[in-house]
């Protein structure tokens, strides 16, 4: 399900997963960075009050662990106030816990304050972040003033960096969250399109399956009675009629999950008067959708044996080969020329072929006159599920948001922090040209990355040559810094040039991202070490580096984690979508089935009910005539999906009449317009009745004039067999001549 965001907006799976995972990583980043900086300083640079410093460090790390635990449990305003209070208190202890000669930006206390405000965007809101940052900055400034009253102003530039880090972190958070929100909107739009397509497909499939079931059940039963195959009440006929009635009412029990195929097939065979021989292993377990398709296909095949084969036995063979299951229904009856059967015959085209194709299977009918018939049904036992590109959509939007954030961050750092350092430290360089060159390269990379992102590129073109260029200007910039000023304020490129590397390698694997950035730092430290001196101590260098490097590593980890979040969010979104879609599909299919049942409720349902209860005798001529007529009327439903529904429907009626011994001649000519389904039913209604009630002969003619269609039927039917026709655009005439009845019905297309 979707939840509401801060402004009442609908929050999708990508945004939810991002916030949940981002919170965990922000808390973990703070834990690791503070622990590393504080413990390294405690071991390498004894504070003025070592015991007090040790107590503060241990208490702070314990608090961080407890705070992370409570925040993950949903801690609110009180927890935030307590955390700001604790961090501010640590900032005030600089007189006792920080080495006096350590640069302000290299102090572990500064690292603690900075990483705390950097991690806040994933935990608290914008207003709370602003208040917390101001309070922590004020506490740090006050602690610096207490520790060094004569030099308190030296911490002001550091305050600006802390403020900048907080702003950049919040911007990063907003950019990435915006990407998640956009991804959710795209996924939701695609979901809506998929849902519409799924509903439409489900309606088509359900319609086809319903027609196939109607053909295999009610139509087949009525045909057997109408054709005189069953001449007296039989228990199996009553049972079959009762089950047929449930099918057309849409109440058939549909199994789910895994089913026993043999049990389903034996239940089908028990509903026929045939003696069935079996060749099958036991058991054969298949998905329900496969079992339903195979059992219904087998039902149609066995029904055809009863109707056409002139034998009273059949053989069913079942086997499973790996991921494929095969069912064969064979008889030794009269057979037929399979090649002569039209491909549009419903029993073959839809009841068998289409039904199997919907689950990825196949159907084949093999027969020869005098040599029996074999129907072969084959299906995979694993039904393929549709996939989606939601993970790619979410991942690309995450990356796009993160890259825009880094473009903005790199430019802000270069011109908001590094350029002022360069301008105020010209005496720290042997020449300033390489410094401006490094600044220019960083700017160009940011602009190129922004342009590539705007163009929709997932990777920045030419990034590896640009990585080499960044390494070159980094080495050159370090070389021109005086040895005693390296790793200090003037040496701005030491860590900040790595932001350009982070921007170039954002979509790389974490090991590549981390490896390249760590290599850049390592080269810089080796370069500094060869100079023999630097502006800070080892501990100071660790602290100054860890706060920036940890931030860059966090960005790399965010990029890596986002790819995993994308997959997880897409899976959750798809599960939610499937649930919503299934509900919509169920409602729509329920309404469709009610409408379909209304079509057969007045005629077919009472006939089946009478046969099921025994009130109607299948041997009665009137009952047979009613069954034959209703079976004929059902043919019009089967014609809906045919390329030429009118001719398909009429040929179906003619086929039924011929099975009853009526000699039928058929002709059609002219250019016929497309006839709407309701008009077509009114147009063919007299033909249905006359062909069903004819005894010896009938002639059917269809004439088209481009604007009209005329169906003319001559037969030896009784005059009372012609139903009244009342439909807009339909005209009819009836002539009785001796023992023959002539009816002509015309439909005219409206202008």
XYZ file of C-alpha atoms in Angstrom:
751
model
C 0.000 0.000 0.000
C 1.010 3.624 -0.387
C 1.390 5.876 2.667
C 1.189 9.632 3.134
C 4.236 11.877 3.193
C 4.909 15.016 5.190
C 2.525 17.176 3.149
C -0.160 14.558 2.787
C 1.287 13.353 -0.519
C 1.068 9.730 -1.455
C 4.370 8.019 -0.679
C 5.345 5.167 -2.988
C 7.536 2.164 -2.374
C 10.747 3.784 -3.700
C 10.437 6.761 -1.370
C 9.549 4.571 1.615
C 12.462 2.232 0.994
C 14.817 5.194 0.489
C 13.866 6.851 3.776
C 14.071 3.600 5.706
C 17.463 2.601 4.310
C 18.810 6.175 4.390
C 18.041 6.422 8.088
C 19.972 3.248 8.862
C 22.994 4.329 6.851
C 23.018 7.856 8.282
C 23.033 6.490 11.821
C 25.709 3.945 10.925
C 27.881 6.625 9.286
C 27.733 8.782 12.407
C 28.575 5.850 14.656
C 31.641 4.825 12.631
C 33.045 8.295 11.923
C 32.710 9.595 15.484
C 34.191 6.396 16.895
C 37.149 6.489 14.486
C 37.970 10.188 14.979
C 37.540 10.232 18.758
C 39.437 7.006 19.457
C 42.335 7.902 17.111
C 42.707 11.301 18.808
C 42.484 9.711 22.255
C 45.319 7.293 21.407
C 47.635 9.530 19.378
C 47.142 12.997 20.914
C 46.588 13.013 24.685
C 44.149 15.734 25.645
C 44.773 18.283 28.433
C 42.629 16.189 30.765
C 43.161 12.600 29.483
C 40.859 10.902 31.963
C 38.058 13.349 31.411
C 38.571 13.143 27.622
C 38.422 9.334 27.784
C 35.200 9.502 29.758
C 33.643 11.959 27.306
C 34.683 9.840 24.300
C 33.327 6.613 25.765
C 30.110 8.280 26.933
C 29.606 9.910 23.524
C 30.035 6.652 21.621
C 27.695 4.867 24.016
C 25.145 7.625 23.535
C 25.480 7.378 19.741
C 24.731 3.651 19.886
C 21.723 4.131 22.160
C 20.490 7.089 20.082
C 20.697 5.026 16.865
C 18.702 2.225 18.495
C 15.991 4.584 19.714
C 15.845 6.490 16.421
C 15.293 3.253 14.502
C 12.406 2.516 16.861
C 10.800 5.831 15.930
C 12.060 8.237 18.588
C 10.548 11.706 18.295
C 11.159 15.290 19.359
C 12.401 14.476 22.860
C 15.109 12.205 21.456
C 16.225 14.927 19.019
C 16.423 17.534 21.788
C 18.453 15.142 23.925
C 20.836 14.418 21.044
C 21.425 18.098 20.243
C 22.038 18.698 23.949
C 24.606 15.881 24.178
C 26.527 16.975 21.045
C 26.459 20.629 22.138
C 27.796 19.616 25.543
C 30.677 17.738 23.899
C 31.461 20.866 21.833
C 31.773 22.858 25.084
C 34.418 20.448 26.465
C 37.173 21.444 23.991
C 39.212 23.028 26.810
C 39.746 19.572 28.332
C 39.193 17.109 25.483
C 40.884 18.656 22.378
C 44.608 19.163 21.901
C 45.289 22.925 22.024
C 47.559 23.087 18.956
C 45.255 20.976 16.771
C 43.690 22.932 13.933
C 40.012 23.588 14.449
C 39.006 21.522 11.400
C 41.246 18.649 12.530
C 39.724 18.291 15.989
C 37.729 15.167 16.779
C 35.143 17.428 18.401
C 34.677 19.205 15.089
C 34.327 15.851 13.320
C 31.620 14.879 15.823
C 29.687 18.109 15.336
C 30.057 18.045 11.547
C 29.026 14.429 10.983
C 26.059 14.890 13.328
C 24.585 17.726 11.259
C 25.477 15.882 8.031
C 23.439 12.852 9.158
C 20.439 14.821 10.437
C 18.531 15.258 7.117
C 17.672 11.533 7.104
C 16.329 11.756 10.660
C 14.504 15.042 11.247
C 12.707 17.769 9.315
C 14.087 20.946 7.752
C 13.106 23.275 10.613
C 14.558 20.928 13.226
C 17.779 20.624 11.184
C 18.144 24.400 11.050
C 17.643 24.825 14.780
C 19.927 21.898 15.623
C 22.704 23.148 13.312
C 22.598 26.661 14.786
C 22.714 25.326 18.353
C 25.582 22.921 17.673
C 27.532 25.604 15.779
C 27.016 28.061 18.646
C 28.173 25.446 21.157
C 31.260 24.663 19.071
C 32.089 28.364 18.751
C 31.608 28.839 22.503
C 33.769 25.810 23.279
C 36.515 27.151 21.005
C 36.316 30.564 22.707
C 36.608 28.918 26.138
C 39.578 26.810 25.043
C 41.411 29.676 23.257
C 40.021 33.089 24.309
C 42.646 34.963 22.309
C 42.124 32.972 19.125
C 38.394 32.167 19.114
C 37.881 33.826 15.710
C 39.966 31.051 14.120
C 36.993 28.737 14.463
C 34.698 30.984 12.404
C 35.814 29.593 8.981
C 35.304 26.139 10.403
C 31.778 27.144 11.388
C 31.109 28.137 7.802
C 32.318 24.735 6.601
C 30.042 23.017 9.114
C 27.124 25.137 7.937
C 27.998 24.336 4.335
C 28.153 20.600 5.097
C 24.739 20.713 6.713
C 23.268 22.571 3.731
C 24.899 20.251 1.204
C 23.762 17.161 3.065
C 20.198 18.444 3.156
C 20.399 19.268 -0.559
C 21.685 15.754 -1.256
C 18.812 14.295 0.733
C 16.238 16.431 -1.069
C 17.614 15.643 -4.529
C 17.640 11.904 -3.911
C 14.216 11.910 -2.293
C 12.859 13.947 -5.197
C 14.287 11.313 -7.547
C 12.499 8.627 -5.545
C 9.238 10.547 -5.707
C 9.521 11.028 -9.469
C 10.315 7.327 -9.836
C 7.220 6.452 -7.822
C 5.098 8.648 -10.071
C 6.496 7.002 -13.185
C 5.978 3.559 -11.687
C 2.435 4.501 -10.657
C 1.703 5.729 -14.185
C 3.086 2.522 -15.651
C 1.130 0.561 -13.069
C -2.077 2.254 -14.196
C -1.322 1.382 -17.801
C -0.444 -2.184 -16.846
C -3.584 -2.445 -14.739
C -5.747 -1.289 -17.624
C -4.002 -3.744 -19.925
C -4.310 -6.511 -17.326
C -8.015 -5.875 -16.852
C -8.570 -5.831 -20.613
C -6.512 -9.008 -21.078
C -8.245 -10.716 -18.170
C -11.639 -9.807 -19.586
C -10.659 -11.187 -22.992
C -9.211 -14.355 -21.491
C -12.188 -14.825 -19.198
C -14.556 -14.293 -22.113
C -12.680 -16.864 -24.186
C -12.503 -19.312 -21.311
C -16.189 -18.825 -20.580
C -17.096 -19.452 -24.214
C -14.800 -22.467 -24.287
C -16.402 -23.786 -21.096
C -19.865 -23.047 -22.491
C -18.955 -24.944 -25.646
C -17.563 -27.887 -23.672
C -20.430 -28.040 -21.165
C -23.880 -26.585 -21.862
C -23.576 -26.570 -25.646
C -22.156 -30.092 -25.759
C -24.823 -31.447 -23.398
C -27.678 -29.810 -25.282
C -26.251 -30.999 -28.600
C -26.087 -34.599 -27.391
C -29.702 -34.422 -26.286
C -30.816 -32.573 -29.414
C -29.035 -35.018 -31.728
C -30.542 -38.025 -29.970
C -27.233 -39.341 -28.579
C -28.994 -39.677 -25.212
C -32.507 -41.097 -25.476
C -33.435 -41.626 -21.846
C -32.632 -40.145 -18.434
C -29.147 -41.130 -17.258
C -27.457 -40.389 -13.907
C -24.344 -39.078 -15.624
C -26.474 -36.757 -17.776
C -28.212 -35.321 -14.689
C -24.854 -34.788 -13.003
C -23.399 -33.255 -16.133
C -26.352 -30.883 -16.590
C -26.088 -29.787 -12.938
C -22.372 -29.040 -13.341
C -23.020 -27.264 -16.642
C -25.535 -25.068 -14.872
C -22.906 -24.061 -12.312
C -20.467 -23.227 -15.106
C -22.797 -20.882 -16.955
C -23.724 -19.226 -13.662
C -20.028 -18.567 -13.014
C -20.012 -20.626 -9.824
C -17.617 -23.333 -10.895
C -15.137 -24.214 -8.159
C -11.749 -22.984 -9.394
C -8.797 -24.486 -7.515
C -5.616 -22.555 -6.703
C -1.987 -23.422 -6.006
C -0.829 -26.941 -6.904
C -3.356 -29.604 -7.881
C -3.441 -33.335 -8.635
C -3.930 -33.507 -12.398
C -4.997 -37.163 -12.404
C -7.752 -36.496 -9.875
C -9.079 -33.673 -12.046
C -8.958 -35.816 -15.194
C -10.695 -38.765 -13.517
C -13.453 -36.449 -12.303
C -13.944 -35.285 -15.899
C -14.059 -38.835 -17.266
C -16.602 -39.871 -14.634
C -19.033 -37.340 -16.135
C -19.205 -39.195 -19.446
C -20.851 -42.536 -20.380
C -17.504 -43.783 -21.702
C -15.336 -46.566 -20.384
C -11.918 -44.917 -19.962
C -8.624 -46.800 -19.858
C -5.690 -45.047 -18.172
C -1.966 -44.899 -18.758
C -0.650 -42.491 -16.158
C 1.874 -42.193 -13.320
C 0.602 -41.242 -9.895
C 0.494 -38.543 -8.779
C 1.069 -35.741 -11.303
C 1.130 -32.387 -9.504
C 0.838 -29.218 -11.606
C -0.100 -25.551 -11.059
C -3.868 -25.053 -10.872
C -3.982 -22.992 -14.066
C -2.304 -25.835 -15.957
C -4.589 -28.443 -14.403
C -7.714 -26.466 -15.301
C -6.658 -26.013 -18.925
C -5.739 -29.679 -19.356
C -8.870 -31.010 -17.627
C -11.160 -28.788 -19.672
C -9.381 -29.719 -22.871
C -9.742 -33.383 -21.932
C -13.438 -32.831 -21.220
C -13.912 -31.440 -24.736
C -11.995 -34.365 -26.265
C -14.066 -36.965 -24.372
C -17.286 -35.179 -25.264
C -16.318 -35.345 -28.927
C -15.775 -39.100 -28.563
C -19.330 -39.453 -27.230
C -20.782 -37.275 -29.995
C -18.819 -38.355 -33.059
C -16.666 -41.474 -32.582
C -19.474 -44.091 -32.430
C -17.633 -46.004 -29.692
C -18.228 -46.287 -25.991
C -14.636 -46.340 -24.764
C -11.498 -44.207 -24.909
C -7.970 -44.140 -23.555
C -6.327 -41.314 -21.605
C -2.532 -41.202 -21.457
C -0.681 -38.843 -19.117
C 3.055 -38.364 -18.827
C 5.459 -35.807 -17.482
C 8.844 -35.142 -19.072
C 10.847 -32.672 -16.999
C 8.957 -29.379 -17.019
C 6.361 -30.514 -19.561
C 3.180 -32.505 -18.994
C 1.273 -34.186 -21.829
C -2.283 -35.560 -21.933
C -3.520 -37.650 -24.855
C -7.126 -38.754 -25.407
C -7.392 -41.552 -27.988
C -10.302 -43.557 -29.382
C -10.653 -46.280 -32.002
C -13.791 -44.785 -33.508
C -14.769 -43.786 -37.018
C -12.253 -40.948 -37.222
C -12.342 -38.097 -39.745
C -10.157 -36.157 -42.125
C -8.448 -33.716 -39.748
C -7.081 -31.664 -42.645
C -10.596 -30.877 -43.830
C -11.718 -29.318 -40.540
C -11.764 -25.496 -40.808
C -9.356 -23.745 -38.482
C -12.146 -21.529 -37.195
C -14.158 -24.434 -35.789
C -14.746 -23.428 -32.194
C -13.982 -26.788 -30.623
C -10.538 -26.882 -32.224
C -9.650 -23.209 -32.441
C -10.757 -22.025 -29.022
C -11.732 -24.894 -26.786
C -8.418 -26.605 -27.473
C -5.825 -24.465 -29.268
C -6.549 -21.062 -27.701
C -7.076 -22.524 -24.253
C -3.673 -24.212 -24.309
C -1.897 -21.266 -25.894
C -3.023 -19.012 -23.020
C -0.798 -21.002 -20.666
C 2.034 -21.442 -23.160
C 0.953 -24.923 -24.257
C -0.112 -26.581 -27.504
C -3.006 -28.704 -28.775
C -2.979 -31.125 -31.690
C -5.694 -33.331 -33.219
C -4.632 -36.382 -35.262
C -7.279 -38.457 -37.039
C -7.940 -40.490 -40.171
C -11.237 -41.944 -41.394
C -11.632 -45.438 -39.956
C -8.540 -45.182 -37.728
C -9.777 -43.294 -34.711
C -8.735 -39.938 -33.260
C -6.027 -38.765 -30.866
C -6.107 -35.371 -29.152
C -2.735 -34.339 -27.722
C -2.492 -31.540 -25.128
C 0.906 -30.350 -23.923
C 1.796 -27.670 -21.395
C 4.793 -26.426 -19.418
C 4.306 -26.968 -15.701
C 5.811 -23.562 -14.908
C 3.650 -20.646 -15.991
C 5.733 -17.631 -16.968
C 5.065 -14.462 -15.039
C 5.276 -11.041 -16.586
C 8.265 -8.948 -15.640
C 8.633 -5.186 -15.439
C 11.168 -2.413 -15.776
C 10.208 -0.690 -12.528
C 13.607 -1.401 -10.937
C 15.374 0.291 -13.856
C 13.036 3.280 -13.665
C 13.623 3.699 -9.930
C 17.397 3.143 -10.182
C 17.759 5.695 -12.979
C 15.757 8.283 -11.066
C 17.776 7.659 -7.906
C 21.012 8.072 -9.845
C 19.721 11.164 -11.614
C 18.760 12.811 -8.320
C 22.041 11.866 -6.655
C 24.109 13.115 -9.594
C 22.322 16.480 -9.680
C 22.998 16.774 -5.936
C 26.714 16.092 -6.457
C 26.914 18.591 -9.316
C 25.481 21.257 -7.016
C 27.674 20.164 -4.101
C 30.874 20.182 -6.153
C 30.231 23.676 -7.492
C 29.297 25.013 -4.043
C 32.401 23.480 -2.468
C 34.671 24.746 -5.244
C 33.401 28.321 -5.234
C 31.882 28.697 -1.758
C 34.763 27.133 0.182
C 37.816 26.414 -1.957
C 38.064 29.626 -3.991
C 38.109 31.827 -0.829
C 40.871 29.571 0.603
C 42.859 29.939 -2.606
C 42.456 33.726 -2.729
C 43.498 34.220 0.911
C 46.444 31.785 0.787
C 48.431 32.854 -2.287
C 51.591 32.949 -0.178
C 51.251 29.175 0.417
C 51.944 28.244 -3.232
C 55.088 28.285 -5.317
C 52.757 29.221 -8.198
C 48.962 29.615 -8.211
C 48.422 28.468 -11.812
C 48.001 24.738 -10.951
C 45.519 25.700 -8.224
C 43.312 27.552 -10.698
C 43.780 24.696 -13.162
C 42.491 22.219 -10.569
C 39.572 24.532 -9.845
C 38.809 24.783 -13.563
C 38.965 21.006 -14.071
C 36.558 20.454 -11.172
C 34.198 23.059 -12.612
C 34.331 21.571 -16.111
C 33.613 18.067 -14.786
C 30.602 19.355 -12.847
C 29.191 21.132 -15.886
C 29.833 18.140 -18.149
C 28.179 15.799 -15.641
C 25.194 18.135 -15.378
C 24.848 18.331 -19.157
C 25.084 14.540 -19.491
C 22.452 14.052 -16.788
C 20.157 16.568 -18.454
C 20.573 14.650 -21.724
C 19.495 11.473 -19.920
C 22.867 9.656 -19.985
C 23.266 7.005 -17.310
C 27.060 7.285 -17.497
C 29.211 10.357 -17.997
C 30.946 10.082 -21.392
C 34.755 9.935 -21.271
C 34.839 9.514 -17.517
C 37.974 7.393 -17.247
C 40.160 9.883 -19.166
C 38.670 12.533 -16.888
C 39.604 10.443 -13.820
C 43.203 10.391 -15.048
C 43.044 14.163 -15.552
C 41.809 14.663 -11.974
C 44.713 12.595 -10.620
C 47.155 14.662 -12.672
C 45.893 18.058 -11.510
C 45.697 16.776 -7.902
C 49.368 15.795 -7.956
C 50.309 19.086 -9.623
C 48.275 21.129 -7.135
C 49.881 19.352 -4.157
C 53.361 19.850 -5.643
C 52.916 23.645 -5.734
C 51.797 23.884 -2.062
C 54.697 24.705 0.294
C 55.576 21.563 2.312
C 54.846 23.184 5.666
C 51.386 24.284 4.470
C 50.284 20.933 3.083
C 47.147 19.308 4.579
C 46.236 22.714 5.954
C 43.663 25.299 4.883
C 45.639 26.267 1.809
C 45.796 22.678 0.602
C 42.151 22.687 -0.463
C 42.619 20.106 -3.227
C 43.742 17.411 -0.760
C 40.187 16.174 -0.183
C 37.864 18.352 -2.201
C 39.234 17.294 -5.604
C 37.868 13.820 -4.760
C 34.334 15.192 -5.122
C 34.966 15.348 -8.869
C 36.018 11.690 -8.773
C 32.853 10.840 -6.836
C 30.775 12.578 -9.479
C 32.472 10.688 -12.317
C 32.203 7.252 -10.683
C 28.802 7.529 -9.055
C 27.308 4.594 -10.969
C 30.326 2.305 -10.578
C 30.525 -0.633 -8.205
C 31.288 0.309 -4.609
C 34.716 -1.358 -4.709
C 35.739 0.691 -7.755
C 34.324 3.927 -6.327
C 36.047 3.499 -2.962
C 39.270 2.214 -4.516
C 39.732 5.235 -6.798
C 38.985 7.826 -4.110
C 41.185 6.126 -1.501
C 43.962 5.935 -4.102
C 43.726 9.696 -4.650
C 44.039 10.337 -0.902
C 46.904 7.839 -0.620
C 48.851 9.541 -3.431
C 48.378 12.892 -1.708
C 49.574 11.566 1.672
C 52.617 9.921 0.071
C 53.365 13.185 -1.696
C 53.087 15.062 1.615
C 55.221 12.487 3.419
C 58.045 12.899 0.895
C 58.109 16.610 1.731
C 58.983 15.801 5.330
C 56.501 18.158 6.998
C 52.868 19.308 6.963
C 50.516 21.792 8.591
C 48.909 19.230 10.950
C 49.846 16.241 13.073
C 49.061 12.641 12.179
C 45.953 12.635 14.352
C 44.939 15.971 12.929
C 45.401 14.628 9.404
C 43.244 11.598 10.259
C 40.462 13.744 11.691
C 40.560 16.298 8.887
C 40.481 13.546 6.302
C 37.934 11.239 7.874
C 35.158 13.832 7.996
C 35.459 14.563 4.255
C 36.387 11.048 3.154
C 33.549 9.544 5.192
C 31.131 11.944 3.520
C 32.419 10.901 0.081
C 32.330 7.212 1.012
C 28.785 7.715 2.240
C 27.805 9.120 -1.150
C 29.341 6.089 -2.847
C 27.560 3.736 -0.493
C 24.304 5.613 -1.052
C 24.709 5.083 -4.800
C 25.319 1.365 -4.255
C 22.507 0.986 -1.765
C 20.122 2.856 -4.041
C 20.502 0.152 -6.672
C 19.442 -2.425 -4.100
C 16.633 -0.186 -2.907
C 15.433 0.107 -6.508
C 15.095 -3.672 -6.816
C 13.407 -3.971 -3.429
C 11.084 -1.035 -4.079
C 10.165 -2.413 -7.499
C 9.351 -5.798 -5.963
C 7.187 -4.194 -3.282
C 5.498 -1.954 -5.857
C 4.768 -4.953 -8.069
C 3.310 -6.938 -5.153
C 1.095 -3.998 -4.216
C 0.155 -3.528 -7.859
C -0.765 -7.196 -8.242
C -2.999 -6.970 -5.184
C -4.771 -3.855 -6.452
C -5.007 -5.261 -9.969
C -6.448 -8.545 -8.759
C -9.159 -6.653 -6.876
C -10.053 -4.553 -9.918
C -9.983 -7.595 -12.208
C -12.171 -9.598 -9.818
C -14.775 -6.822 -9.681
C -14.802 -6.406 -13.442
C -15.015 -10.138 -14.144
C -17.824 -10.504 -11.639
C -19.838 -7.859 -13.505
C -18.971 -9.423 -16.874
C -20.116 -12.850 -15.733
C -23.409 -11.462 -14.466
C -24.017 -9.887 -17.864
C -23.112 -13.115 -19.681
C -25.395 -15.202 -17.530
C -28.264 -12.847 -18.296
C -27.940 -13.868 -21.967
C -28.549 -17.567 -21.242
C -30.654 -17.308 -18.088
C -34.053 -17.470 -19.825
C -33.476 -20.490 -22.070
C -30.288 -22.467 -21.451
C -30.458 -22.409 -17.656
C -34.050 -23.790 -17.453
C -33.189 -26.576 -19.917
C -30.130 -27.641 -17.914
C -32.054 -27.392 -14.670
C -34.791 -29.633 -16.117
C -32.263 -32.209 -17.336
C -30.445 -32.122 -13.981
C -33.622 -32.666 -11.969
C -35.063 -35.260 -14.342
C -38.146 -33.156 -15.102
C -37.209 -33.111 -18.793
C -36.951 -36.405 -20.679
C -34.105 -36.398 -23.252
C -36.083 -38.938 -25.267
C -39.001 -36.541 -25.765
C -39.024 -35.050 -29.267
C -40.072 -31.624 -27.980
C -37.236 -31.604 -25.454
C -34.754 -32.621 -28.119
C -36.014 -29.834 -30.369
C -35.674 -27.256 -27.587
C -32.156 -28.474 -26.780
C -31.146 -28.387 -30.425
C -32.554 -24.882 -30.835
C -30.829 -23.565 -27.726
C -27.534 -25.189 -28.697
C -27.864 -23.406 -32.015
C -28.469 -20.089 -30.286
C -25.333 -20.574 -28.203
C -23.368 -20.626 -31.455
C -23.868 -16.903 -31.791
C -21.803 -16.402 -28.631
C -18.993 -18.500 -30.069
C -18.966 -16.350 -33.197
C -18.033 -13.129 -31.352
C -14.289 -13.449 -31.878
C -14.393 -14.736 -35.459
C -13.085 -12.636 -38.355
C -16.554 -12.799 -39.997
C -18.996 -13.382 -37.119
C -22.116 -13.473 -39.317
C -20.926 -16.254 -41.633
C -19.239 -18.077 -38.754
C -22.521 -18.089 -36.858
C -24.624 -19.212 -39.836
C -22.184 -21.982 -40.732
C -22.394 -23.208 -37.158
C -26.176 -23.440 -37.396
C -25.911 -25.207 -40.765
C -23.477 -27.722 -39.280
C -25.916 -28.525 -36.479
C -28.800 -28.940 -38.928
C -26.738 -31.255 -41.108
C -25.909 -33.394 -38.064
C -29.659 -33.794 -37.596
C -30.040 -35.130 -41.160
C -31.170 -31.906 -42.860
C -29.859 -31.224 -46.352
C -28.681 -27.593 -46.409
C -27.543 -25.457 -49.327
C -25.698 -22.232 -48.603
C -24.724 -19.242 -50.779
C -23.395 -15.761 -50.118
C -22.614 -12.854 -52.410
C -22.110 -9.109 -52.453
C -20.132 -6.701 -50.293
C -21.429 -6.838 -46.726
C -20.929 -4.043 -44.165
C -19.999 -4.912 -40.583
C -23.113 -5.726 -38.584
C -23.231 -4.778 -34.862
C -23.562 -7.770 -32.548
C -27.120 -6.975 -31.367
C -28.308 -6.384 -34.933
C -26.581 -9.587 -36.041
C -28.460 -11.567 -33.427
C -31.788 -10.158 -34.618
C -30.721 -10.798 -38.222
C -29.929 -14.479 -37.622
C -32.692 -15.297 -35.135
C -35.107 -16.688 -37.780
C -32.295 -18.736 -39.351
C -31.461 -20.264 -35.963
C -35.029 -21.383 -35.402
C -35.706 -22.583 -38.947
C -32.488 -24.618 -39.194
C -33.165 -26.172 -35.786
C -36.761 -27.124 -36.675
C -36.216 -28.204 -40.296
C -36.729 -31.912 -40.960
C -35.390 -32.572 -44.464
C -34.199 -29.479 -46.347
C -33.107 -25.860 -45.953
C -31.534 -23.198 -48.146
C -29.657 -20.205 -46.688
C -28.626 -17.164 -48.732
C -26.680 -14.088 -47.536
C -26.637 -11.010 -49.761
C -24.721 -7.760 -49.155
C -25.206 -4.437 -50.971
C -22.536 -2.351 -49.234
C -25.124 -0.675 -47.000
C -27.337 -3.615 -46.102
C -27.285 -7.344 -45.321
C -30.101 -9.752 -46.110
C -30.389 -13.286 -44.711
C -32.892 -15.446 -46.570
C -33.900 -18.927 -45.360
C -36.191 -21.465 -47.031
C -36.980 -24.691 -45.124
C -39.690 -27.198 -44.344
C -40.073 -25.775 -40.824
C -43.548 -25.143 -39.386
C -44.760 -21.520 -39.737
C -45.012 -21.057 -35.974
C -41.245 -21.631 -35.678
C -40.432 -18.100 -36.909
C -39.885 -15.699 -33.972
C -41.047 -12.079 -34.059
C -38.261 -9.625 -34.838
C -38.299 -6.166 -33.254
C -35.050 -4.310 -33.702
C -34.231 -0.866 -35.071
C -32.977 -1.106 -38.638
C -34.320 -4.649 -39.168
C -37.121 -5.493 -41.603
C -38.488 -8.962 -42.268
C -41.026 -10.774 -44.409
C -42.475 -14.283 -44.194
C -44.086 -16.366 -46.963
C -45.675 -19.816 -46.577
C -45.887 -21.856 -49.777
C -47.223 -25.350 -49.348
C -44.912 -27.261 -47.069
C -42.150 -24.678 -47.343
C -41.532 -21.587 -45.252
C -39.574 -18.643 -46.635
C -38.249 -15.872 -44.342
C -36.167 -12.890 -45.420
C -34.602 -10.506 -42.895
C -32.723 -7.306 -43.859
C -30.546 -4.984 -41.801
C -29.833 -1.504 -43.192
C -26.855 0.504 -41.949
C -27.942 3.885 -40.608
C -26.549 6.990 -42.298
